[in-house]
Coordinates of C-alpha atoms and ligand atoms in Angstrom, one line a residue:
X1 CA 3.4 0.9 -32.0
X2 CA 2.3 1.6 -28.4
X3 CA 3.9 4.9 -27.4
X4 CA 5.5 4.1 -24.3
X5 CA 6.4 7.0 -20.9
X6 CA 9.2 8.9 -21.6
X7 CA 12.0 10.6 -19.6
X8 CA 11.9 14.4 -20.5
X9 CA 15.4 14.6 -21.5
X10 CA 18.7 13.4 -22.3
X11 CA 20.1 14.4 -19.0
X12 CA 17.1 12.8 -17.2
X13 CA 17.9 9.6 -19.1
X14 CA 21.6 9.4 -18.4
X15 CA 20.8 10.5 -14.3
X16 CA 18.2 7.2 -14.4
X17 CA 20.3 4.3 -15.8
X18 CA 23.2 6.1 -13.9
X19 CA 21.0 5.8 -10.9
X20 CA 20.5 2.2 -11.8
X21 CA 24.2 1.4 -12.1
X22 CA 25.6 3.0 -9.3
X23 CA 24.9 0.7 -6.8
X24 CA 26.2 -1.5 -3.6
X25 CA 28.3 -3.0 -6.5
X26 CA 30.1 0.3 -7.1
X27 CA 30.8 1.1 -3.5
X28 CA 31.5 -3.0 -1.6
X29 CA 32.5 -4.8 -4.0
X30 CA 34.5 -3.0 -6.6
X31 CA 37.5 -1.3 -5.2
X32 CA 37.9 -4.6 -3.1
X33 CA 38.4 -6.8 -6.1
X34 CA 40.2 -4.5 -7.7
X35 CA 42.8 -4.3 -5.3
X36 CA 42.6 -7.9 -4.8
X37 CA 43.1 -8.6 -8.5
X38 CA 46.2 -6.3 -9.1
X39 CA 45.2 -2.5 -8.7
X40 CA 46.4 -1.1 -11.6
X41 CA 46.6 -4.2 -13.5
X42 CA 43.1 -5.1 -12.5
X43 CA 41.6 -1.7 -13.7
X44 CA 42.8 -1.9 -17.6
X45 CA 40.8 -5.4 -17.8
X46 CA 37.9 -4.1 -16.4
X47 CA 38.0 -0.4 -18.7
X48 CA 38.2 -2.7 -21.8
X49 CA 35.5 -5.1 -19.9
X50 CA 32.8 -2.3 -19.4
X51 CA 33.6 0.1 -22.5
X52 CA 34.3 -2.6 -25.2
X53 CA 31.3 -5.5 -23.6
X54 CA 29.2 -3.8 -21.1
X55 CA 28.6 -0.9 -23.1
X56 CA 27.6 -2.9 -26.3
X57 CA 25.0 -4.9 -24.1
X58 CA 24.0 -1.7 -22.7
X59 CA 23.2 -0.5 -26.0
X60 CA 22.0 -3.8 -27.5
X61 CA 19.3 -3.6 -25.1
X62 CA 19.0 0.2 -25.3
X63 CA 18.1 -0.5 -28.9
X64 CA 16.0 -2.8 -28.5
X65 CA 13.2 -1.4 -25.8
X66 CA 13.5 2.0 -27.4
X67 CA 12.5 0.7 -31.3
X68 CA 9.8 -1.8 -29.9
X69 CA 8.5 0.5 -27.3
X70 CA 7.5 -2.0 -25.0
X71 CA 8.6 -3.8 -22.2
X72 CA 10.5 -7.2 -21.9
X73 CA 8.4 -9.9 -23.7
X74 CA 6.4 -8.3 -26.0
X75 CA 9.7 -6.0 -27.2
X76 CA 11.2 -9.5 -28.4
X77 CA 8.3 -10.6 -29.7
X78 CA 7.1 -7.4 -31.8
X79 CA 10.4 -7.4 -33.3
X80 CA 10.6 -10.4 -34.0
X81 CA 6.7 -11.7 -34.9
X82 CA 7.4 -14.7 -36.2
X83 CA 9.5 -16.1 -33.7
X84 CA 7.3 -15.6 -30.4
X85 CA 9.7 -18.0 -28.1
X86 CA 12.5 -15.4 -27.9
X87 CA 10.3 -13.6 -25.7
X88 CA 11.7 -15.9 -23.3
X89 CA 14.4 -14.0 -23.0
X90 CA 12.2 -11.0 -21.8
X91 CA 10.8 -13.5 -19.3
X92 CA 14.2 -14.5 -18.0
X93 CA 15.2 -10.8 -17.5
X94 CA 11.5 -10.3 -15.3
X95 CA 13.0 -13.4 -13.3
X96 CA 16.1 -12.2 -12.7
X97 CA 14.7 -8.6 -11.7
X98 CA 12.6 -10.4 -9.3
X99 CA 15.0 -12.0 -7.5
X100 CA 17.7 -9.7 -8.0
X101 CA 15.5 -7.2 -6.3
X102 CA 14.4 -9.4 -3.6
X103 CA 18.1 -10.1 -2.6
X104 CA 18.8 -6.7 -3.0
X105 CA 16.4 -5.3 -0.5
X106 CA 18.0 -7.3 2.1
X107 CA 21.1 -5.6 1.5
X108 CA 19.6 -2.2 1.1
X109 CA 17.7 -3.1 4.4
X110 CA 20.9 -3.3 6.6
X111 CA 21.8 -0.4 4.9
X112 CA 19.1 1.4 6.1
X113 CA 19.9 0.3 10.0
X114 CA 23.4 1.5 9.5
X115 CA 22.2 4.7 8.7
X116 CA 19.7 4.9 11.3
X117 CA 22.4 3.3 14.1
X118 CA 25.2 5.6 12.7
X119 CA 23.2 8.4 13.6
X120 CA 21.8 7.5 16.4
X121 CA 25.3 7.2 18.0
X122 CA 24.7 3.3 18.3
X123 CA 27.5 2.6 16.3
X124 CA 29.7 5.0 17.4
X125 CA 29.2 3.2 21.2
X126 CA 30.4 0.5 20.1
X127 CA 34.1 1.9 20.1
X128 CA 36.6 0.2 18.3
X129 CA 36.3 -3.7 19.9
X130 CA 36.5 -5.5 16.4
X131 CA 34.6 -7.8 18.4
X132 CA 31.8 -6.0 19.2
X133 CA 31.2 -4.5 15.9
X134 CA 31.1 -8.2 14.4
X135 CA 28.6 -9.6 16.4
X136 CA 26.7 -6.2 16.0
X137 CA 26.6 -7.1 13.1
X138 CA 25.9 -10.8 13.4
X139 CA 22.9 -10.2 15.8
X140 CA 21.4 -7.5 13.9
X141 CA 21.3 -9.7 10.8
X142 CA 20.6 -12.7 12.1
X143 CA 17.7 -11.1 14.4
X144 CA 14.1 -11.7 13.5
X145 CA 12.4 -8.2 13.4
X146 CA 15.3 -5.2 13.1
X147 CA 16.4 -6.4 9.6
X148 CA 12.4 -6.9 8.7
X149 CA 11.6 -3.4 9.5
X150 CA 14.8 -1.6 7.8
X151 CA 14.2 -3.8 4.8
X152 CA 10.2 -2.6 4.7
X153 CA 11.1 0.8 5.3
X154 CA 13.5 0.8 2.1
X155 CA 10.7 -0.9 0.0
X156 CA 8.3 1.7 1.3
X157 CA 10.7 4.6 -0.1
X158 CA 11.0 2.8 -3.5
X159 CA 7.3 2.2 -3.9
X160 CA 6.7 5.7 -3.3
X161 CA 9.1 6.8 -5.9
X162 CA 8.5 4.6 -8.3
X163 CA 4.2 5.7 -7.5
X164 CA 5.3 9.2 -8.9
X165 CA 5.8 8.0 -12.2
X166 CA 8.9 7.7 -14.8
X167 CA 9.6 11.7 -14.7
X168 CA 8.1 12.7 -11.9
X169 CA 9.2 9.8 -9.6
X170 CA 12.1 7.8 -11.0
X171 CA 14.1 11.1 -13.3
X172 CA 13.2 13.3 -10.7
X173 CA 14.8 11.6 -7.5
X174 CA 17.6 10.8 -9.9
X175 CA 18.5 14.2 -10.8
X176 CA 18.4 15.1 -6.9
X177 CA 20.1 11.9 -5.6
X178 CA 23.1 11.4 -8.2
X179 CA 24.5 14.8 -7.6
X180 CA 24.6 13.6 -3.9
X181 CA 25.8 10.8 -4.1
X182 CA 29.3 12.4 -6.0
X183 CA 29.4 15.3 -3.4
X184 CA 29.1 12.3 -0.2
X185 CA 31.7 10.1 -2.0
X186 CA 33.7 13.1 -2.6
X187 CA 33.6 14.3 0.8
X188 CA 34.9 11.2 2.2
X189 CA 37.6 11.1 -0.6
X190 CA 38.8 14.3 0.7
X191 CA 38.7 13.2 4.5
X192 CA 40.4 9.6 3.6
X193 CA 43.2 10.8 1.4
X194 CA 44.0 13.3 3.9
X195 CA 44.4 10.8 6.7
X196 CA 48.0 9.8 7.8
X197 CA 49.4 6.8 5.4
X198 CA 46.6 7.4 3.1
X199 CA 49.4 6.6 0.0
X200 CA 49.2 2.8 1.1
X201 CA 45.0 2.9 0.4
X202 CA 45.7 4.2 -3.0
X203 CA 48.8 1.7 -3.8
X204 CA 46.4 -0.7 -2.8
X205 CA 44.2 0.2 -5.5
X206 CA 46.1 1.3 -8.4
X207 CA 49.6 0.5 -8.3
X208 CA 49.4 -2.5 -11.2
X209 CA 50.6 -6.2 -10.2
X210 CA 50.3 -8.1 -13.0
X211 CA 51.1 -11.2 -10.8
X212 CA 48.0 -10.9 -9.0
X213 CA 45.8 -10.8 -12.2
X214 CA 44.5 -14.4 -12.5
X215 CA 42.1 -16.5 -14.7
X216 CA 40.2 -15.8 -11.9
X217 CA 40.3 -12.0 -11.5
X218 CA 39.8 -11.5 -15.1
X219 CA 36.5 -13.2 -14.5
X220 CA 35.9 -11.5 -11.6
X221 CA 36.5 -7.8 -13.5
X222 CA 33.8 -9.4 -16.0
X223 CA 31.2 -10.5 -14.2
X224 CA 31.7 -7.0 -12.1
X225 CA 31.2 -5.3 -15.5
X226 CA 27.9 -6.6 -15.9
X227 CA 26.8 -6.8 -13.0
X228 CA 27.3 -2.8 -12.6
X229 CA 26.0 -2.1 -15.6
X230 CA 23.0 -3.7 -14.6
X231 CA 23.0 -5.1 -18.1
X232 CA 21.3 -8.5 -18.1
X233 CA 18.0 -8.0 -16.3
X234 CA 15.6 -6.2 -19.1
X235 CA 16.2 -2.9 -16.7
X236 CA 18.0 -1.1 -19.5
X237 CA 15.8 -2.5 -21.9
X238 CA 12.5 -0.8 -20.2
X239 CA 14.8 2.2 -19.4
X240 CA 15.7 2.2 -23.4
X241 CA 11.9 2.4 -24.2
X242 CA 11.8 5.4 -22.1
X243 CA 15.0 6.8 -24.2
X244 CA 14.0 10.2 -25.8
X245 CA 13.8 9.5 -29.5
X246 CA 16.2 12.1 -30.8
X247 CA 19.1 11.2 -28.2
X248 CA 21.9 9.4 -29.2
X249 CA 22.1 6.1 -28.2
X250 CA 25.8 5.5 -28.0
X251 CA 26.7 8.8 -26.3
X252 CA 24.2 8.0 -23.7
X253 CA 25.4 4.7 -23.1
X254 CA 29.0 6.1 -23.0
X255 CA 28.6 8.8 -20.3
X256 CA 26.6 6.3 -18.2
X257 CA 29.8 3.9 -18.4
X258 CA 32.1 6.8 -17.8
X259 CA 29.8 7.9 -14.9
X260 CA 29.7 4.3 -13.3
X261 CA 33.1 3.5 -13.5
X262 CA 34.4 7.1 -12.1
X263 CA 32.1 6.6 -9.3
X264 CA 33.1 3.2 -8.2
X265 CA 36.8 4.4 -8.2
X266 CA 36.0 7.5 -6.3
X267 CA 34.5 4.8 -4.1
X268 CA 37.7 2.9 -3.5
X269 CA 39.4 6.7 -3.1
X270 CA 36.7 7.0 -0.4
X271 CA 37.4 3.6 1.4
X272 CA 40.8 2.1 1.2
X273 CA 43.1 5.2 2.5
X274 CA 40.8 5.1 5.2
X275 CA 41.1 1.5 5.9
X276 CA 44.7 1.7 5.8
X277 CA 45.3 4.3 7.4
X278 CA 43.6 3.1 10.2
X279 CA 45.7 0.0 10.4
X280 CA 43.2 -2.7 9.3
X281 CA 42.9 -5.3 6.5
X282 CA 41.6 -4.1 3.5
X283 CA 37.6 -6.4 2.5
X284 CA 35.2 -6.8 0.4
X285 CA 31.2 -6.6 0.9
X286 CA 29.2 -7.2 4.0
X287 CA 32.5 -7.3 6.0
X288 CA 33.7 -4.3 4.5
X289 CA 31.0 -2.5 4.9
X290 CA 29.7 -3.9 7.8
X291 CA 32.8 -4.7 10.1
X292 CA 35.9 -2.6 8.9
X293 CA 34.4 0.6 8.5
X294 CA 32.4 0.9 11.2
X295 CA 35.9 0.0 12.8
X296 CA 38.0 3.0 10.6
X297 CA 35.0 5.5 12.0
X298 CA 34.9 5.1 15.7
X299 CA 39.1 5.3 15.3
X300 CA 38.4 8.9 13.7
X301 CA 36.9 9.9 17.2
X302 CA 33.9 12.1 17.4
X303 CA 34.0 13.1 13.5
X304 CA 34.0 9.6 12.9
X305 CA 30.3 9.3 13.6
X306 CA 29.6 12.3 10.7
X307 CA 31.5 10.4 8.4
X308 CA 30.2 6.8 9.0
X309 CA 26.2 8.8 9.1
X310 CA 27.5 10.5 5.3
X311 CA 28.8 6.9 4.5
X312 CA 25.9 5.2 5.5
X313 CA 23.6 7.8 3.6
X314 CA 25.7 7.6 0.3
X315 CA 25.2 3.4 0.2
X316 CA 21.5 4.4 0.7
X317 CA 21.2 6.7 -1.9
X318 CA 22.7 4.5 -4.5
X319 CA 20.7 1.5 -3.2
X320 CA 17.6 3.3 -3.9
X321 CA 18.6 4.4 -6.9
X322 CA 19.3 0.6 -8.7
X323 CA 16.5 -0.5 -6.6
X324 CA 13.9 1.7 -8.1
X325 CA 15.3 0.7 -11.1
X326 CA 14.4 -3.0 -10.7
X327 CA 10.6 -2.4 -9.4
X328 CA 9.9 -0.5 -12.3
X329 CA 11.2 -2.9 -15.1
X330 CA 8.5 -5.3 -13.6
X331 CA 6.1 -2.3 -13.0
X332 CA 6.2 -1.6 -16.3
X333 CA 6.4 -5.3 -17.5
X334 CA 2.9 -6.4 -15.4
X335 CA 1.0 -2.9 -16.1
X336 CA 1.6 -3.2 -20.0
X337 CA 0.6 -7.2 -19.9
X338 CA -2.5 -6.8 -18.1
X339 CA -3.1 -3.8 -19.0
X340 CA -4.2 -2.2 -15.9
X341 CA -2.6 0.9 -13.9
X342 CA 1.0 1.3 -12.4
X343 CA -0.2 1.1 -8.9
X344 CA -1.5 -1.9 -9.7
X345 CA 1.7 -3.7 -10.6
X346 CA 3.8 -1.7 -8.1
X347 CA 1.8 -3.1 -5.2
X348 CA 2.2 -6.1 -6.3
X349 CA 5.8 -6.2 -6.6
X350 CA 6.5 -4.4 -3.6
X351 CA 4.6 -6.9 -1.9
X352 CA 6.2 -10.1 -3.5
X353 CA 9.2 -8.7 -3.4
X354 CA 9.5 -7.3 0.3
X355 CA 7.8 -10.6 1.1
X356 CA 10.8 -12.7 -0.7
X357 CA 13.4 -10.6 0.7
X358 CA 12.2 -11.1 4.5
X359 CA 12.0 -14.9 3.5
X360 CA 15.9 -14.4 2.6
X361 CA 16.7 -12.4 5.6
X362 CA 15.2 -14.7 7.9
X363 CA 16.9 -17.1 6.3
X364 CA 20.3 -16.0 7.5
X365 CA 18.7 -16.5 11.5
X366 CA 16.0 -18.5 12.3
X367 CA 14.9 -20.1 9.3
X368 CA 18.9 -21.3 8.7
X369 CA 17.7 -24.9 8.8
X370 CA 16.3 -24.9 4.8
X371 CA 18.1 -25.3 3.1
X372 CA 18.2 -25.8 -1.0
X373 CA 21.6 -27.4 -2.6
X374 CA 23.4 -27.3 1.0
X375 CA 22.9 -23.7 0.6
X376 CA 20.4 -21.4 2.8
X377 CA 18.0 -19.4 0.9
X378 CA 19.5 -16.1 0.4
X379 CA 23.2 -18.1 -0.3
X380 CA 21.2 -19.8 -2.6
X381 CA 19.6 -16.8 -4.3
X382 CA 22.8 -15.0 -4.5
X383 CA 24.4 -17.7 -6.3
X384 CA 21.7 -17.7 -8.7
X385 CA 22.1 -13.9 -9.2
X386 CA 25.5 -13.7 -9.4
X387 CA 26.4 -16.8 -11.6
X388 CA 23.1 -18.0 -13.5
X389 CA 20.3 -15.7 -14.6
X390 CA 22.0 -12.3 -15.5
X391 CA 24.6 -13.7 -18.0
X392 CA 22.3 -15.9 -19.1
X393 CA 19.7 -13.1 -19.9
X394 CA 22.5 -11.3 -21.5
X395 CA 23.0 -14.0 -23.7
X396 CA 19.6 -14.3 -25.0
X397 CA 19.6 -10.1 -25.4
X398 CA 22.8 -10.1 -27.3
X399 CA 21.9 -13.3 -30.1
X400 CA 19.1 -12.0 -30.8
X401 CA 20.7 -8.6 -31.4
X402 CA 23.6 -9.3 -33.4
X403 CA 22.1 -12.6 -35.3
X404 CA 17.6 -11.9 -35.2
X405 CA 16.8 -8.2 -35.2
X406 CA 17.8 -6.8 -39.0
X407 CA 20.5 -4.9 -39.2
X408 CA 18.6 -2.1 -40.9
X409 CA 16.3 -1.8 -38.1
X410 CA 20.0 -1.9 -35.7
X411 CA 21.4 0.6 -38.1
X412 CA 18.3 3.2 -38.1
X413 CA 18.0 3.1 -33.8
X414 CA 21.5 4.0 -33.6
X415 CA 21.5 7.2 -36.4
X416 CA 18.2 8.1 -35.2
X417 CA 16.7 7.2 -39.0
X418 CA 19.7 8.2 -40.4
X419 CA 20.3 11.8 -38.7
X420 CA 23.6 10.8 -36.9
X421 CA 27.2 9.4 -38.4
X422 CA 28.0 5.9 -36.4
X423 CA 31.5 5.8 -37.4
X424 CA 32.2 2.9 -34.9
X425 CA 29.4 0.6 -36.3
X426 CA 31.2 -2.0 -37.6
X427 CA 33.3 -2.5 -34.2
X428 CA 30.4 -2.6 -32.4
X429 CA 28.3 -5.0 -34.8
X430 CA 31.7 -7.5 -34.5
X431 CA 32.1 -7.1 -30.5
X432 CA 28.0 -7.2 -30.2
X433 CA 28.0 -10.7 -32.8
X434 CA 31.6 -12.2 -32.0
X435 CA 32.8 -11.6 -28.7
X436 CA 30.2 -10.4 -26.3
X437 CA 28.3 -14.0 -26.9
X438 CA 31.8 -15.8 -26.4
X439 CA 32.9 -13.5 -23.4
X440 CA 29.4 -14.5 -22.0
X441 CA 29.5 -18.6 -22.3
X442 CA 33.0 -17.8 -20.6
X443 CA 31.5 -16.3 -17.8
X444 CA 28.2 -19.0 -17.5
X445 CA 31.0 -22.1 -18.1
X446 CA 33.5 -20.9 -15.4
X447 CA 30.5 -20.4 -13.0
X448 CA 28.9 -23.4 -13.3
X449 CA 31.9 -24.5 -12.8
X450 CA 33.0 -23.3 -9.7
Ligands
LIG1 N1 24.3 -2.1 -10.9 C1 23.9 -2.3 -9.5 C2 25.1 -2.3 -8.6 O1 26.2 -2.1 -9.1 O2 24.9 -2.4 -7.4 C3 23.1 -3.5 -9.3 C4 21.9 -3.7 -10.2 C5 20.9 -2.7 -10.2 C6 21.9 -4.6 -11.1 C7 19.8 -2.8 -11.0 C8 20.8 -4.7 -12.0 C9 19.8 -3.8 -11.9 F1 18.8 -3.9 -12.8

């Protein structure tokens, strides 16, 4: 088989998919639902949710790009000859990259201002009129070139990166940028817990209320599971073909679950005692990010604007990271099916992809008339994202893992041909056959459902 790019090392492996999972999940949306859902309560469901599910489909797909050494499509397809059509499934994971990234950039884009304005002291002038800061944030979204420029300026710095190659590029800025990104969140953890009323920020998160944990928050902690994994999008399935051959598979998937999960409640360390302690209403996302804690900063006085700068910086950094992430699973994907050079494919994306994501900015202001199912075009997308294509794509990865791909060849991946003991095998093979594809229909029912 084709010999695919490699990362140089374990360590340069873990720092990538780490990279790729820590992401505007981890930091926005995580320790908001979490505390929403029950704190304590909340945080059991979703251990057992990433390290009993996520970490299978992690794996599943781990296996399956490092044994075929290709990219989506032809990885189903090679190991599986006879039955070309589940490379459909490599296809759907392509789509969902493409619009996942596409969306994302947006995001990553006001991101980008943030830290430019939090720098620049335009925040900070803002002082803390709630009002204000909301209709900052209102007409710098909305606007028609500020959001544009950010955005292309983010897709500029992941082109680059992703133009240096898988080691030089992608395991390189990872190994720089993860170790960052814990000293920044750490950083603020220490300046938020230390604040006056800090406790009520960490109740807020941890302290278990098993009232609060609904139908609905359980379905929330899985789809949060997946999502941060970035399971479900043939990432970690290109990212598997790059896997070393003599690391272990199931270590490496465990210390990037450990590693995401630590880092999204360092996160919630970083925000809530803050938020609190600054008298305001705990949120989740772009009003988090973009209202409240702008608001918590400019309370702090002049430090404030150091923090917000080191806030802004960290979102960056892990933005990049997943973002990189997506533009090389289709990188990968266009250079190995037609064959010509990564710039080729990178350009390409970039382009489409930028071009997509200004659509859905500019859908938000002055394109706000189209809509598609009542919905404008980047509500649309995101409801697409977040409820349709990645656990469907998982689906597809994990039948044809526990029910198409021999067992021997499962088997062999795992104990690197028999030169490892993979004691928790048969749990895994149950979870991966049983109740990964049943916790997935779950997921795909109850959103098409709501
Ligand atoms: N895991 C990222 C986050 O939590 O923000 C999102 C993501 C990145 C999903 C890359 C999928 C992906 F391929």
């Amino acid at each position: 088989m084709a010999q695919q790019k490699s990362f140089s090392s374990n360590l340069g492996a873990i720092m990538a998919a780490v990279g790729s999972a820590v992401g505007l999940g981890n930091i926005w949306r995580f320790p908001y639902i979490c505390g929403k859902y029950g704190g304590g309560a909340f945080l059991i469901v979703y251990l057992c949710f990433v390290f009993l599910l996520g970490s299978v489909l992690m794996m599943s797909e781990f296996v399956i790009g490092r044994r075929a050494q290709h990219t989506p499509i032809k990885a189903f397809q090679a190991l599986c000859p006879k039955h070309k059509a589940w490379g459909l499934v490599g296809l759907l994971g392509i789509i969902t990259s493409f619009f996942i990234l596409s969306q994302y950039l947006v995001i990553s884009g006001w991101t980008t201002g943030y830290v430019w304005n939090s720098i620049s002291g335009t925040l900070a002038s803002l002082g803390t009129d709630s009002g204000a800061i909301s209709s900052f944030f209102k007409e710098f979204s909305t606007s028609q070139w500020d959001p544009v420029l950010f955005l292309s300026v983010f897709a500029v710095l992941a082109l680059v990166i992703i133009l240096g190659g898988v080691q030089k590029g992608i395991e390189n800025v990872s190994k720089v940028l993860m170790p960052l990104l814990v000293l920044l969140v750490l950083v603020l953890c220490v300046r938020s817990l230390t604040l006056p009323g800090a406790g009520k920020g960490v109740e807020y998160l941890f302290s278990p209320d098993f009232t609060k944990l609904t139908g609905e928050g359980v379905l929330a902690a899985l789809g949060q599971a997946l999502f941060s994994l970035s399971v479900g999008m043939g990432v970690l399935l290109v990212y598997g073909s790059y896997i070393p051959v003599n690391d272990n598979i199931f270590k490496t998937a465990m210390w990037i679950t450990a590693c995401d999960t630590l880092i999204a409640v360092l996160a919630g360390l970083a925000i809530f005692p803050a938020v609190f302690s600054c008298g305001f209403e705990p949120a989740g996302g772009p009003g988090l990010v973009f209202h409240v804690l702008p608001n918590v900063f400019n309370t702090m006085g002049t430090t404030g604007t150091i923090f917000a700068s080191i806030f802004f910086v960290l979102l960056m950094v892990a933005a990049i990271t997943s973002a990189i992430s997506l533009l090389e699973a289709l990188t990968a994907w266009f250079s190995e099916h037609t064959g010509t050079r990564r710039v080729v494919g990178a350009l390409l994306f970039f382009v489409l992809t930028t071009a997509l994501g200004i659509l859905f900015s500019l859908s938000l202001g002055s394109l706000s008339h189209i809509k598609i199912a009542g919905l404008c075009l980047f509500d649309f997308v995101d409801r697409m994202n977040s409820i349709y294509l990645p656990p469907l794509c998982a689906l597809g990865t994990i039948i044809f893992f526990g029910w198409v791909l021999p067992e021997e060849d499962v088997k062999d991946e795992l104990s690197n041909h028999g030169t490892l003991k993979i004691g928790y095998y048969r749990l895994f093979r149950f979870l991966a056959r049983y109740v990964v594809p049943v916790a997935l229909l779950v997921v795909l029912v109850a959103g098409m459902l709501s």
